[in-house]
Amino acid sequence: MDYIVLSSKIKINPTKTIIWGPGLKPDKITMRARYFFVQLVDTQGQNLTVSPGAGIVTAVIQGQTWNKQSCHIWTQVLDCKDGSFIIRYKLHNTCLNVTLYIKVNGQDLQIFPLKIIGPVYEEECYCPNTNFNEWLNTYDCPSNYAQITSDLSPFTSVDFNKIRNPLIKKYDKPNSVSLCHYIIKNNKIYRQCYGQHVGFKIFMDAILLSLARKVILPDVEFFVNLGDWPLVPKEEVDYPIFSWCGSIDTKDIVMPTYDITESSLEAMGRVMLDMLSVQGNTDTPWEKKIEKLFWRGRDACRERLDLIDISRKQPDLFNVSLTNFFFFKNEIEKYGPAQSHISFFQFFKHKYQLNIDGTVAAYRFPYLLAGDSLVLKQKSKYYEFFYNDLIPETHYVLVKRDLSDLVDKIKWAKENDRIALNISKTARQFIRDNLLPQHVFCYYSVLLQEWSKRLTNKIKVLDNMEEVLQPQHSCKCNIDDVNLKDEF
């Protein structure tokens, strides 16, 4: 049979199915949750744009341990409801002879079963590739990023022996700033932190340790801002500080936020919300979505209160509520009561989503783009590492800072439904091309590599620094000796 008939309207040609993603190379690309995409194609050669139904795409992934036992592999099929599927799987131990069986309505797809001799390592294995550039190529990392080039442009030559102490003196403000000083030397991570609230160092520790398990990192020195607000004003000294958020008023070096970093590291682990799960848990078709703008959040800025005022004048266009009062407790009577939290996946039952700043950029923005609703984004001076790659009216609809045109923009979307749908699809494609776990690993890696090229001082582990240790994990590596000689 050349095609599979699922209904009178849906006929799939399995031989034309499009399959891509890093999970097809599990012996080359290591992540806690490996993943790849399956796009179904109909008999006319067109991509399917609706779900074919439950149970149509199935996946079984098997392997053996070093001791010839069955590998413990958790497999998940996510139906994105747009004709595409995400297959992701998590290994609990190192596996050999890993075989992927992917079927459409019981029929094997062309490249499956796919067998990988291995070894295929789990996330905790310390088995780094000794060739950094080769590793970047294997992960399909871009050779450069416009944001990194822009952020590093003031720093052509950096000698931390000259600026280290002045930088620490300026930003060692325990009551207002939390900062960590990192050294990577011989693929080991060392740090010293400053400030009262340094708990968020766990996110930076985690990504650096994960990268070091995968590849030999360049020796490098840098400072990380653990707070949300960028630290380095444009008109002041060019102190290089890595931050999760940037702004037009500052010159911090931006990197992926702690939120998307954690979700990239812990997908199918301790986090429930990640860039893949959002795509697989939006179950309301576009034509059945509620034609209102949906928003939930805390009272982090005055514009969020203004949003409540606007919505009360146009209740037919909005479903918005505050969930917590912290900054404006004296106005609870007017803007409350606080509403209960609901699952993020439930947001997408509505056709329009709003991304509005909190104290800085709202870190939910990438997750909103990954859904299947139209995102309206407030104009902001804050940005994340990917903002400058987005195009207003292509990936989202821009609204004014004071939200004065928000009602008009919602009405425009209602009157231009097909355009709104296409914008939502373009946004999701941008996410798949730029903001999945593979891309987060790449961004950090290229940033560290480019930064290392600008350092002129010899990288040494300093007094009072503590080593950030790799997790205790026994794993047999199939590579040459990866223990490096310490040169302090």
CSV table of C-alpha atoms in Angstrom, one decimal, residues 12-355:
chain,number,residue,atom,x,y,z
A,12,ILE,CA,-1.0,9.8,4.7
A,13,ASN,CA,1.9,8.8,2.5
A,14,PRO,CA,4.3,7.3,5.0
A,15,THR,CA,7.2,7.2,2.4
A,16,LYS,CA,7.2,11.0,2.3
A,17,THR,CA,7.3,11.5,6.1
A,18,ILE,CA,9.8,14.1,7.1
A,19,ILE,CA,12.0,13.2,10.1
A,20,TRP,CA,14.7,15.4,11.7
A,21,GLY,CA,16.2,16.3,15.0
A,22,PRO,CA,19.2,15.6,17.3
A,23,GLY,CA,17.6,12.5,18.8
A,24,LEU,CA,18.4,10.6,15.6
A,25,LYS,CA,22.1,10.8,16.6
A,26,PRO,CA,22.0,9.8,20.2
A,27,ASP,CA,25.5,8.5,20.1
A,28,LYS,CA,26.7,11.9,19.0
A,29,ILE,CA,24.4,14.3,20.8
A,30,THR,CA,23.9,13.8,24.5
A,31,MET,CA,20.9,15.3,26.4
A,32,ARG,CA,18.8,14.2,29.3
A,33,ALA,CA,15.8,14.1,26.9
A,34,ARG,CA,16.7,13.3,23.4
A,35,TYR,CA,14.1,14.3,20.8
A,36,PHE,CA,13.3,14.4,17.1
A,37,PHE,CA,10.4,15.5,14.9
A,38,VAL,CA,8.1,13.6,12.6
A,39,GLN,CA,6.1,15.6,10.0
A,40,LEU,CA,3.3,13.6,8.3
A,41,VAL,CA,2.7,14.2,4.6
A,42,ASP,CA,-0.5,13.5,2.7
A,43,THR,CA,-0.8,11.8,-0.7
A,44,GLN,CA,-0.6,15.2,-2.5
A,45,GLY,CA,2.9,15.8,-1.0
A,46,GLN,CA,1.6,18.4,1.4
A,47,ASN,CA,2.4,18.6,5.1
A,48,LEU,CA,-0.5,17.4,7.2
A,49,THR,CA,-1.7,20.4,9.2
A,50,VAL,CA,-4.1,18.7,11.7
A,51,SER,CA,-3.7,15.8,14.1
A,52,PRO,CA,-4.4,12.4,12.5
A,53,GLY,CA,-5.8,11.2,15.8
A,54,ALA,CA,-4.6,9.4,18.9
A,55,GLY,CA,-2.3,6.4,18.5
A,56,ILE,CA,-1.5,6.9,14.9
A,57,VAL,CA,2.2,7.5,15.5
A,58,THR,CA,3.9,5.1,17.9
A,59,ALA,CA,7.5,4.8,19.1
A,60,VAL,CA,9.4,2.0,20.8
A,61,ILE,CA,13.1,2.5,21.7
A,62,GLN,CA,15.1,-0.3,23.0
A,63,GLY,CA,18.8,-1.0,23.8
A,64,GLN,CA,21.1,-3.1,25.9
A,65,THR,CA,23.4,-2.2,28.8
A,66,TRP,CA,27.1,-3.2,29.0
A,67,ASN,CA,25.9,-6.3,30.8
A,68,LYS,CA,23.5,-7.3,28.0
A,69,GLN,CA,20.4,-6.3,30.1
A,70,SER,CA,17.5,-4.3,28.7
A,71,CYS,CA,18.1,-0.6,29.0
A,72,HIS,CA,15.6,1.5,30.9
A,73,ILE,CA,14.4,4.0,28.3
A,74,TRP,CA,11.4,6.3,28.9
A,75,THR,CA,9.7,7.1,25.6
A,76,GLN,CA,7.1,9.8,24.9
A,77,VAL,CA,5.1,10.7,21.8
A,78,LEU,CA,3.9,14.3,21.7
A,79,ASP,CA,1.2,15.1,19.2
A,80,CYS,CA,1.6,18.8,18.3
A,81,LYS,CA,-1.9,18.8,16.7
A,82,ASP,CA,-0.5,20.4,13.5
A,83,GLY,CA,0.5,17.2,11.6
A,84,SER,CA,3.8,17.0,13.4
A,85,PHE,CA,4.9,14.9,16.3
A,86,ILE,CA,7.8,15.0,18.8
A,87,ILE,CA,9.4,11.8,19.8
A,88,ARG,CA,11.5,12.1,22.9
A,89,TYR,CA,13.2,9.6,25.1
A,90,LYS,CA,15.3,9.5,28.3
A,91,LEU,CA,18.0,7.0,29.0
A,92,HIS,CA,18.6,5.9,32.6
A,93,ASN,CA,21.9,4.2,31.8
A,94,THR,CA,24.4,3.9,29.0
A,95,CYS,CA,23.0,1.8,26.2
A,96,LEU,CA,24.4,-0.2,23.3
A,97,ASN,CA,22.6,-1.4,20.1
A,98,VAL,CA,19.9,1.2,20.5
A,99,THR,CA,17.0,0.6,18.1
A,100,LEU,CA,14.3,3.1,17.2
A,101,TYR,CA,11.0,1.8,15.9
A,102,ILE,CA,8.6,4.5,14.6
A,103,LYS,CA,5.4,3.5,13.0
A,104,VAL,CA,2.4,5.3,11.4
A,105,ASN,CA,-0.8,3.3,11.9
A,106,GLY,CA,1.3,0.2,12.5
A,107,GLN,CA,3.5,0.7,9.4
A,108,ASP,CA,7.3,1.3,9.7
A,109,LEU,CA,8.5,4.6,8.4
A,110,GLN,CA,11.2,4.4,5.8
A,111,ILE,CA,14.3,5.0,7.9
A,112,PHE,CA,13.1,2.8,10.7
A,113,PRO,CA,13.9,0.7,12.5
A,114,LEU,CA,17.1,2.8,13.0
A,115,LYS,CA,19.9,1.0,14.9
A,116,ILE,CA,22.7,2.8,16.7
A,117,ILE,CA,25.6,0.6,17.9
A,118,GLY,CA,26.6,3.2,20.5
A,119,PRO,CA,27.5,3.6,23.2
A,120,VAL,CA,24.7,6.0,23.9
A,121,TYR,CA,25.5,7.9,27.1
A,122,GLU,CA,23.0,9.2,29.7
A,123,GLU,CA,23.2,12.8,30.7
A,124,GLU,CA,25.3,12.2,33.9
A,125,CYS,CA,28.2,10.5,32.0
A,126,TYR,CA,31.5,12.4,32.1
A,127,CYS,CA,32.6,11.5,28.6
A,128,PRO,CA,33.6,14.8,26.9
A,129,ASN,CA,34.6,15.1,23.3
A,130,THR,CA,38.2,16.3,23.3
A,131,ASN,CA,37.7,18.4,20.1
A,132,PHE,CA,35.6,21.5,20.8
A,133,ASN,CA,35.1,22.5,17.1
A,134,GLU,CA,34.2,19.0,16.1
A,135,TRP,CA,31.6,18.9,19.0
A,136,LEU,CA,30.1,22.2,17.8
A,137,ASN,CA,29.7,20.8,14.3
A,138,THR,CA,28.1,17.6,15.6
A,139,TYR,CA,25.6,19.7,17.5
A,140,ASP,CA,24.9,21.8,14.3
A,141,CYS,CA,25.9,24.9,16.3
A,142,PRO,CA,26.1,28.2,14.3
A,143,SER,CA,29.6,29.6,13.9
A,144,ASN,CA,28.4,32.9,15.2
A,145,TYR,CA,25.5,34.7,16.7
A,146,ALA,CA,24.6,38.4,16.1
A,147,GLN,CA,23.7,38.9,19.7
A,148,ILE,CA,27.0,37.5,20.9
A,149,THR,CA,29.0,39.5,18.4
A,150,SER,CA,27.2,42.7,19.6
A,151,ASP,CA,27.6,42.0,23.3
A,152,LEU,CA,31.3,41.2,23.0
A,153,SER,CA,32.1,44.1,20.7
A,154,PRO,CA,33.3,46.4,23.5
A,155,PHE,CA,35.7,43.7,24.8
A,156,THR,CA,38.4,43.1,22.2
A,157,SER,CA,41.1,42.4,24.8
A,158,VAL,CA,40.4,41.7,28.4
A,159,ASP,CA,43.0,41.3,31.2
A,160,PHE,CA,41.2,40.2,34.3
A,161,ASN,CA,44.4,40.8,36.3
A,162,LYS,CA,43.7,44.5,35.8
A,163,ILE,CA,40.0,44.7,36.1
A,164,ARG,CA,39.1,41.8,38.4
A,165,ASN,CA,39.5,43.6,41.7
A,166,PRO,CA,37.9,46.9,40.5
A,167,LEU,CA,34.9,44.9,39.1
A,168,ILE,CA,34.5,43.0,42.4
A,169,LYS,CA,34.8,46.2,44.4
A,170,LYS,CA,32.1,47.9,42.4
A,171,TYR,CA,29.6,45.0,42.4
A,172,ASP,CA,30.2,43.4,45.7
A,173,LYS,CA,27.0,44.9,47.2
A,174,PRO,CA,25.5,42.1,49.4
A,175,ASN,CA,22.2,43.8,49.9
A,176,SER,CA,21.4,44.5,46.3
A,177,VAL,CA,23.7,42.4,44.0
A,178,SER,CA,24.4,38.7,43.8
A,179,LEU,CA,27.4,37.8,41.6
A,180,CYS,CA,29.4,34.7,41.0
A,181,HIS,CA,33.0,34.7,39.7
A,182,TYR,CA,33.7,31.5,37.6
A,183,ILE,CA,36.9,29.9,36.3
A,184,ILE,CA,36.9,27.0,33.9
A,185,LYS,CA,40.3,25.3,34.0
A,186,ASN,CA,41.2,21.9,32.5
A,187,ASN,CA,37.4,21.3,32.1
A,188,LYS,CA,36.8,21.7,35.8
A,189,ILE,CA,34.4,24.4,37.2
A,190,TYR,CA,35.4,26.8,40.0
A,191,ARG,CA,33.6,29.7,41.5
A,192,GLN,CA,33.4,32.3,44.3
A,193,CYS,CA,30.1,34.1,44.9
A,194,TYR,CA,29.3,37.5,46.4
A,195,GLY,CA,26.0,38.6,47.9
A,196,GLN,CA,23.3,37.5,50.3
A,197,HIS,CA,21.1,35.6,47.8
A,198,VAL,CA,23.2,33.4,45.6
A,199,GLY,CA,20.9,30.4,45.3
A,200,PHE,CA,20.5,30.9,41.6
A,201,LYS,CA,24.1,29.8,41.1
A,202,ILE,CA,22.6,26.3,40.8
A,203,PHE,CA,21.4,27.1,37.3
A,204,MET,CA,24.8,28.3,36.1
A,205,ASP,CA,26.6,25.4,37.8
A,206,ALA,CA,24.2,23.0,36.1
A,207,ILE,CA,24.7,24.2,32.6
A,208,LEU,CA,28.5,24.4,33.0
A,209,LEU,CA,28.8,20.9,34.5
A,210,SER,CA,26.5,19.5,31.8
A,211,LEU,CA,28.6,21.1,29.0
A,212,ALA,CA,31.9,19.9,30.6
A,213,ARG,CA,30.5,16.3,30.6
A,214,LYS,CA,29.9,16.6,26.8
A,215,VAL,CA,33.0,18.5,25.6
A,216,ILE,CA,36.4,19.9,26.8
A,217,LEU,CA,35.6,23.5,27.4
A,218,PRO,CA,38.0,26.3,26.8
A,219,ASP,CA,39.9,27.7,29.8
A,220,VAL,CA,38.0,30.9,30.7
A,221,GLU,CA,37.2,33.4,33.4
A,222,PHE,CA,33.9,35.3,33.7
A,223,PHE,CA,31.4,36.9,36.1
A,224,VAL,CA,27.7,36.0,36.2
A,225,ASN,CA,25.0,38.2,37.5
A,226,LEU,CA,22.5,36.1,39.5
A,227,GLY,CA,19.8,38.7,39.6
A,228,ASP,CA,17.2,39.6,37.0
A,229,TRP,CA,18.2,43.2,36.4
A,230,PRO,CA,21.2,43.8,34.1
A,231,LEU,CA,24.0,45.6,36.0
A,232,VAL,CA,26.3,47.5,33.8
A,233,PRO,CA,25.0,51.0,32.7
A,234,LYS,CA,26.0,52.0,29.2
A,235,GLU,CA,27.6,55.3,30.3
A,236,GLU,CA,30.0,53.6,32.8
A,237,VAL,CA,33.1,51.4,32.7
A,238,ASP,CA,33.0,48.4,30.3
A,239,TYR,CA,32.9,45.7,33.0
A,240,PRO,CA,32.1,42.4,31.4
A,241,ILE,CA,29.3,40.7,33.3
A,242,PHE,CA,27.1,37.8,31.9
A,243,SER,CA,23.4,38.3,32.7
A,244,TRP,CA,20.2,36.5,31.9
A,245,CYS,CA,18.5,39.7,30.8
A,246,GLY,CA,19.7,42.7,28.8
A,247,SER,CA,18.3,46.2,28.3
A,248,ILE,CA,18.8,49.1,26.0
A,249,ASP,CA,20.2,51.0,29.0
A,250,THR,CA,22.9,48.5,29.8
A,251,LYS,CA,25.7,46.5,28.2
A,252,ASP,CA,25.6,43.2,30.0
A,253,ILE,CA,26.5,40.1,28.0
A,254,VAL,CA,23.3,38.2,27.7
A,255,MET,CA,22.9,34.4,27.9
A,256,PRO,CA,19.8,32.1,28.0
A,257,THR,CA,17.7,32.7,31.1
A,258,TYR,CA,17.9,30.4,34.1
A,259,ASP,CA,14.4,29.4,33.3
A,260,ILE,CA,15.0,28.1,29.7
A,261,THR,CA,18.3,26.8,30.8
A,262,GLU,CA,16.8,24.6,33.5
A,263,SER,CA,14.0,23.4,31.3
A,264,SER,CA,16.5,22.5,28.6
A,265,LEU,CA,18.6,20.5,31.1
A,266,GLU,CA,15.8,18.8,33.0
A,267,ALA,CA,13.2,18.0,30.3
A,268,MET,CA,11.5,14.7,31.2
A,269,GLY,CA,13.2,15.2,34.6
A,270,ARG,CA,12.1,17.4,37.5
A,271,VAL,CA,10.5,20.1,35.3
A,272,MET,CA,7.1,19.8,33.8
A,273,LEU,CA,7.2,22.9,31.6
A,274,ASP,CA,9.7,22.9,28.7
A,275,MET,CA,9.9,24.0,25.1
A,276,LEU,CA,8.9,20.5,23.8
A,277,SER,CA,6.1,19.8,26.3
A,278,VAL,CA,4.3,23.0,25.4
A,279,GLN,CA,4.2,22.0,21.8
A,280,GLY,CA,2.7,18.6,22.7
A,281,ASN,CA,0.1,19.8,25.1
A,282,THR,CA,-1.9,22.3,23.2
A,283,ASP,CA,-5.0,20.4,22.3
A,284,THR,CA,-7.5,23.1,21.2
A,285,PRO,CA,-7.6,23.6,17.4
A,286,TRP,CA,-7.2,27.2,16.2
A,287,GLU,CA,-10.8,27.4,15.0
A,288,LYS,CA,-12.1,26.2,18.3
A,289,LYS,CA,-10.0,28.5,20.5
A,290,ILE,CA,-11.8,31.2,22.6
A,291,GLU,CA,-11.3,34.5,20.8
A,292,LYS,CA,-10.1,36.4,23.8
A,293,LEU,CA,-6.7,37.5,25.1
A,294,PHE,CA,-5.5,35.4,28.0
A,295,TRP,CA,-3.1,36.4,30.7
A,296,ARG,CA,-2.3,35.4,34.3
A,297,GLY,CA,0.6,36.7,36.5
A,298,ARG,CA,1.6,38.6,39.6
A,299,ASP,CA,1.5,42.4,40.1
A,300,ALA,CA,5.1,42.9,39.1
A,301,CYS,CA,4.6,46.3,37.4
A,302,ARG,CA,2.0,49.1,37.0
A,303,GLU,CA,1.2,48.1,33.4
A,304,ARG,CA,-0.2,44.8,34.7
A,305,LEU,CA,-2.7,46.7,36.8
A,306,ASP,CA,-3.5,48.8,33.8
A,307,LEU,CA,-4.2,45.6,31.9
A,308,ILE,CA,-6.9,44.8,34.5
A,309,ASP,CA,-8.5,48.2,34.0
A,310,ILE,CA,-8.5,47.8,30.2
A,311,SER,CA,-10.0,44.3,30.4
A,312,ARG,CA,-12.9,45.5,32.6
A,313,LYS,CA,-13.9,47.9,29.9
A,314,GLN,CA,-13.8,45.2,27.2
A,315,PRO,CA,-14.7,41.9,28.9
A,316,ASP,CA,-15.7,40.3,25.6
A,317,LEU,CA,-12.0,40.6,24.5
A,318,PHE,CA,-10.1,39.6,27.7
A,319,ASN,CA,-9.7,36.8,30.2
A,320,VAL,CA,-7.0,38.3,32.5
A,321,SER,CA,-6.4,38.2,36.2
A,322,LEU,CA,-3.7,38.7,38.8
A,323,THR,CA,-2.6,35.6,40.7
A,324,ASN,CA,-0.5,37.2,43.4
A,325,PHE,CA,-0.1,40.6,45.1
A,326,PHE,CA,3.4,41.6,46.3
A,327,PHE,CA,4.3,45.0,44.9
A,328,PHE,CA,0.9,46.7,45.1
A,329,LYS,CA,-0.7,45.1,48.2
A,330,ASN,CA,-2.4,48.4,49.0
A,331,GLU,CA,-4.5,48.0,45.8
A,332,ILE,CA,-5.8,44.5,46.3
A,333,GLU,CA,-9.3,45.8,46.9
A,334,LYS,CA,-9.3,47.5,43.5
A,335,TYR,CA,-7.5,44.9,41.4
A,336,GLY,CA,-8.2,41.7,43.3
A,337,PRO,CA,-9.0,39.3,44.6
A,338,ALA,CA,-6.0,37.2,43.4
A,339,GLN,CA,-7.1,34.3,41.2
A,340,SER,CA,-5.8,30.7,41.4
A,341,HIS,CA,-3.0,29.6,39.2
A,342,ILE,CA,-3.9,27.4,36.2
A,343,SER,CA,-1.8,25.0,34.1
A,344,PHE,CA,0.2,26.8,31.5
A,345,PHE,CA,-1.0,24.3,29.0
A,346,GLN,CA,-4.5,25.6,29.5
A,347,PHE,CA,-3.5,29.1,28.4
A,348,PHE,CA,-3.7,27.9,24.8
A,349,LYS,CA,-7.4,27.3,24.9
A,350,HIS,CA,-7.5,31.0,24.0
A,351,LYS,CA,-6.5,32.4,20.7
A,352,TYR,CA,-4.5,35.4,21.9
A,353,GLN,CA,-1.7,35.5,24.5
A,354,LEU,CA,0.0,38.6,26.0
A,355,ASN,CA,3.6,38.9,26.9
